[in-house]
């Protein structure tokens, strides 16, 4: 492999963003809590004990949440109670009211049985909201995209009346509940998810009411459940949309926001999520059918500077073996080719994939080649006509021939 492939995909030079609305609205990030009671400040420990005492005297003393009894000494309950306390700045009275309101809502909404309910919206799964993979720290990742609703027919089918809207809200909570079930609820464990929201082609006016209702539901009933909220493909007019739902958000919630303008989705997501877990439409290698084959195979990350050509050499391939590979460059706009070079000097190089211009919207390449003789595969990406440094990833497997010699 060329020396230019030294794995350092995040060493982006000269990429300090200009002070725009997108960068100026992001406060400093709040470090995620470990939920170890021993690490709490004295007044926080006192608030936790007071909340437990007040809860034990209420009508919700025997309540459970996500299968965890809230009283009884389980340290998983401490994680849940601390989420409500942190959401209300450790004010016990406010935290108790929030917790009781949430328990009432969960009972009315019948959330415990929601994950198995068929709401007749299966065509939205994998498109509008879905859980897919984990980030680099093990947080489950939930993706959201609402561009399908720019089609009036689809919008009317899902949001045409109050009954349809309520069913959609129920479905959206169902997706989140499935994500919450993946959490540990253990001190020092993974206790929150990552949310990625794609704002490309989002019909802003029509979804205003729905977005506010979703945000309100989540903030009132799922406190501290999101470690980071990543907005990708943020349009220039996002300041208008943001002003609509900003009043519904706490400062702590806003502190978890990450904004990425259009065209920078892969560069942003690679900082948080491994490429094998990022959907192909966002510059990753993950396809919906991959889950059928078990956990995703790890990929190698690299970067391509503007004006350079990178060759990835996969050597030691035996004759008759089949090599399969995936390769992607975030926001391609460059040339890609693949060729097989036999070891034997008298043999000719085989062009496996002819040089082709990859567009920014193109998804990851997925291909395979069965060799006739021993040699190496060379994957080339040519960015000599570009000025921008880009993140990229590839992976491969080699299956030896089973034919007897």
Coordinates of C-alpha atoms in Angstrom, one line a residue, residues 90-280:
X90 CA -31.0 18.2 40.3
X91 CA -34.1 20.1 41.6
X92 CA -35.9 17.2 43.3
X93 CA -39.5 18.6 43.1
X94 CA -39.2 19.3 39.4
X95 CA -37.5 16.0 38.7
X96 CA -40.3 14.1 40.6
X97 CA -43.0 15.8 38.6
X98 CA -41.2 15.0 35.4
X99 CA -40.8 11.4 36.4
X100 CA -44.4 11.0 37.5
X101 CA -45.7 12.6 34.3
X102 CA -43.5 10.3 32.3
X103 CA -44.8 7.2 34.1
X104 CA -48.4 8.4 33.5
X105 CA -47.6 8.9 29.8
X106 CA -46.0 5.5 29.4
X107 CA -49.0 3.8 30.9
X108 CA -51.4 5.7 28.7
X109 CA -49.2 5.2 25.6
X110 CA -48.8 1.5 26.5
X111 CA -45.1 1.8 25.7
X112 CA -44.1 -1.6 27.3
X113 CA -45.9 -3.5 24.5
X114 CA -45.1 -0.9 21.8
X115 CA -42.0 -2.5 20.3
X116 CA -43.9 -5.6 19.1
X117 CA -46.9 -3.7 17.7
X118 CA -47.6 -3.6 14.0
X119 CA -48.6 0.0 13.2
X120 CA -48.9 -0.5 9.4
X121 CA -46.0 1.8 8.6
X122 CA -43.4 -0.8 7.6
X123 CA -42.7 1.1 4.4
X124 CA -41.2 3.9 6.6
X125 CA -38.7 1.6 8.3
X126 CA -35.2 2.0 7.0
X127 CA -36.2 5.3 5.4
X128 CA -37.7 7.8 7.8
X129 CA -36.3 6.5 11.2
X130 CA -34.3 3.4 12.0
X131 CA -31.7 2.0 14.3
X132 CA -28.5 1.1 12.4
X133 CA -25.2 0.0 14.1
X134 CA -23.2 1.7 16.8
X135 CA -20.8 4.6 17.2
X136 CA -17.1 4.2 18.1
X137 CA -18.0 4.3 21.8
X138 CA -20.8 1.7 21.5
X139 CA -23.8 3.9 21.5
X140 CA -26.7 2.6 19.3
X141 CA -27.3 5.0 16.4
X142 CA -30.7 6.2 15.2
X143 CA -31.1 7.8 11.8
X144 CA -33.9 10.2 10.8
X145 CA -34.7 11.5 7.4
X146 CA -37.9 13.2 6.3
X147 CA -37.3 13.9 2.6
X148 CA -39.9 11.3 1.5
X149 CA -42.6 13.6 2.9
X150 CA -41.9 16.3 0.2
X151 CA -44.2 14.2 -2.0
X152 CA -47.7 15.4 -1.2
X153 CA -49.3 11.9 -1.6
X154 CA -46.9 10.4 1.0
X155 CA -47.4 13.4 3.3
X156 CA -51.2 13.1 3.2
X157 CA -51.0 9.3 3.7
X158 CA -49.0 9.7 6.9
X159 CA -50.2 13.0 8.3
X160 CA -53.5 13.5 6.6
X161 CA -55.6 13.6 9.8
X162 CA -55.2 13.5 13.6
X163 CA -55.6 9.7 13.6
X164 CA -52.8 9.2 11.1
X165 CA -50.6 11.7 12.8
X166 CA -51.0 9.9 16.2
X167 CA -50.2 6.6 14.5
X168 CA -47.0 8.2 13.1
X169 CA -46.0 9.6 16.5
X170 CA -46.6 6.1 18.0
X171 CA -44.4 4.6 15.3
X172 CA -41.7 7.1 15.9
X173 CA -41.7 6.4 19.7
X174 CA -41.6 2.7 18.8
X175 CA -38.3 3.2 16.9
X176 CA -36.8 5.0 19.9
X177 CA -38.0 2.4 22.4
X178 CA -36.2 -0.3 20.3
X179 CA -33.1 1.8 20.6
X180 CA -33.5 2.3 24.4
X181 CA -33.8 -1.5 24.8
X182 CA -30.2 -1.7 23.5
X183 CA -28.9 0.4 26.4
X184 CA -27.1 -1.0 29.4
X185 CA -28.6 1.2 32.2
X186 CA -25.5 0.4 34.2
X187 CA -23.0 2.9 35.7
X188 CA -20.1 3.2 33.3
X189 CA -22.0 1.5 30.6
X190 CA -23.7 2.7 27.4
X191 CA -26.7 4.6 28.6
X192 CA -27.6 6.8 25.7
X193 CA -27.9 6.8 21.9
X194 CA -26.7 8.8 19.0
X195 CA -29.2 10.5 16.7
X196 CA -28.4 11.4 13.2
X197 CA -31.0 13.6 11.4
X198 CA -30.7 14.2 7.7
X199 CA -32.2 17.6 6.8
X200 CA -31.8 17.3 3.0
X201 CA -35.1 18.1 1.2
X202 CA -37.0 18.2 4.5
X203 CA -40.4 19.9 3.9
X204 CA -40.0 22.5 6.6
X205 CA -43.4 24.1 6.7
X206 CA -45.5 20.9 6.6
X207 CA -43.5 19.1 9.3
X208 CA -43.3 22.0 11.7
X209 CA -46.1 20.7 14.0
X210 CA -45.0 17.1 13.8
X211 CA -41.4 18.0 14.6
X212 CA -42.4 20.0 17.6
X213 CA -44.6 17.2 18.9
X214 CA -41.8 14.6 18.5
X215 CA -39.3 16.9 20.2
X216 CA -41.7 17.6 23.0
X217 CA -42.4 13.9 23.5
X218 CA -38.8 12.9 23.5
X219 CA -37.6 15.7 25.8
X220 CA -40.4 15.1 28.3
X221 CA -40.1 11.4 28.4
X222 CA -36.6 10.4 27.4
X223 CA -34.3 12.7 29.4
X224 CA -30.6 12.3 28.8
X225 CA -31.2 9.5 26.3
X226 CA -29.2 11.2 23.5
X227 CA -25.4 11.5 23.8
X228 CA -25.0 13.5 20.6
X229 CA -27.5 14.8 18.1
X230 CA -25.9 15.1 14.6
X231 CA -27.6 17.1 11.9
X232 CA -26.3 16.4 8.4
X233 CA -27.0 18.1 5.1
X234 CA -28.0 21.3 7.0
X235 CA -29.4 23.8 4.5
X236 CA -28.6 27.5 4.6
X237 CA -32.2 28.2 5.7
X238 CA -31.9 26.0 8.8
X239 CA -31.8 29.1 11.0
X240 CA -35.5 29.5 10.3
X241 CA -36.3 25.9 11.2
X242 CA -34.1 26.1 14.3
X243 CA -35.9 29.1 15.6
X244 CA -39.2 27.1 15.4
X245 CA -38.1 24.3 17.7
X246 CA -35.4 26.0 19.7
X247 CA -37.8 27.2 22.4
X248 CA -38.8 23.6 23.1
X249 CA -35.2 22.6 23.9
X250 CA -33.2 22.9 27.0
X251 CA -29.7 24.4 27.0
X252 CA -28.3 21.0 27.9
X253 CA -30.0 19.4 24.8
X254 CA -28.7 22.1 22.5
X255 CA -25.2 21.5 23.9
X256 CA -25.2 18.0 22.3
X257 CA -25.9 19.3 18.8
X258 CA -23.4 18.8 15.9
X259 CA -24.1 20.6 12.7
X260 CA -22.8 19.5 9.2
X261 CA -23.6 21.5 6.1
X262 CA -24.6 19.8 2.8
X263 CA -21.9 17.7 1.3
X264 CA -20.0 17.1 4.6
X265 CA -22.0 14.1 5.9
X266 CA -19.3 11.5 5.6
X267 CA -16.6 13.8 7.0
X268 CA -18.7 14.5 10.0
X269 CA -20.0 11.0 10.6
X270 CA -16.6 9.4 10.4
X271 CA -15.6 11.3 13.5
X272 CA -18.2 9.5 15.5
X273 CA -19.1 6.2 13.7
X274 CA -16.9 3.6 11.9
X275 CA -17.5 3.5 8.1
X276 CA -18.8 -0.1 8.2
X277 CA -21.6 1.1 10.4
X278 CA -22.5 4.2 8.4
X279 CA -25.3 3.8 5.7
X280 CA -24.0 3.8 2.1

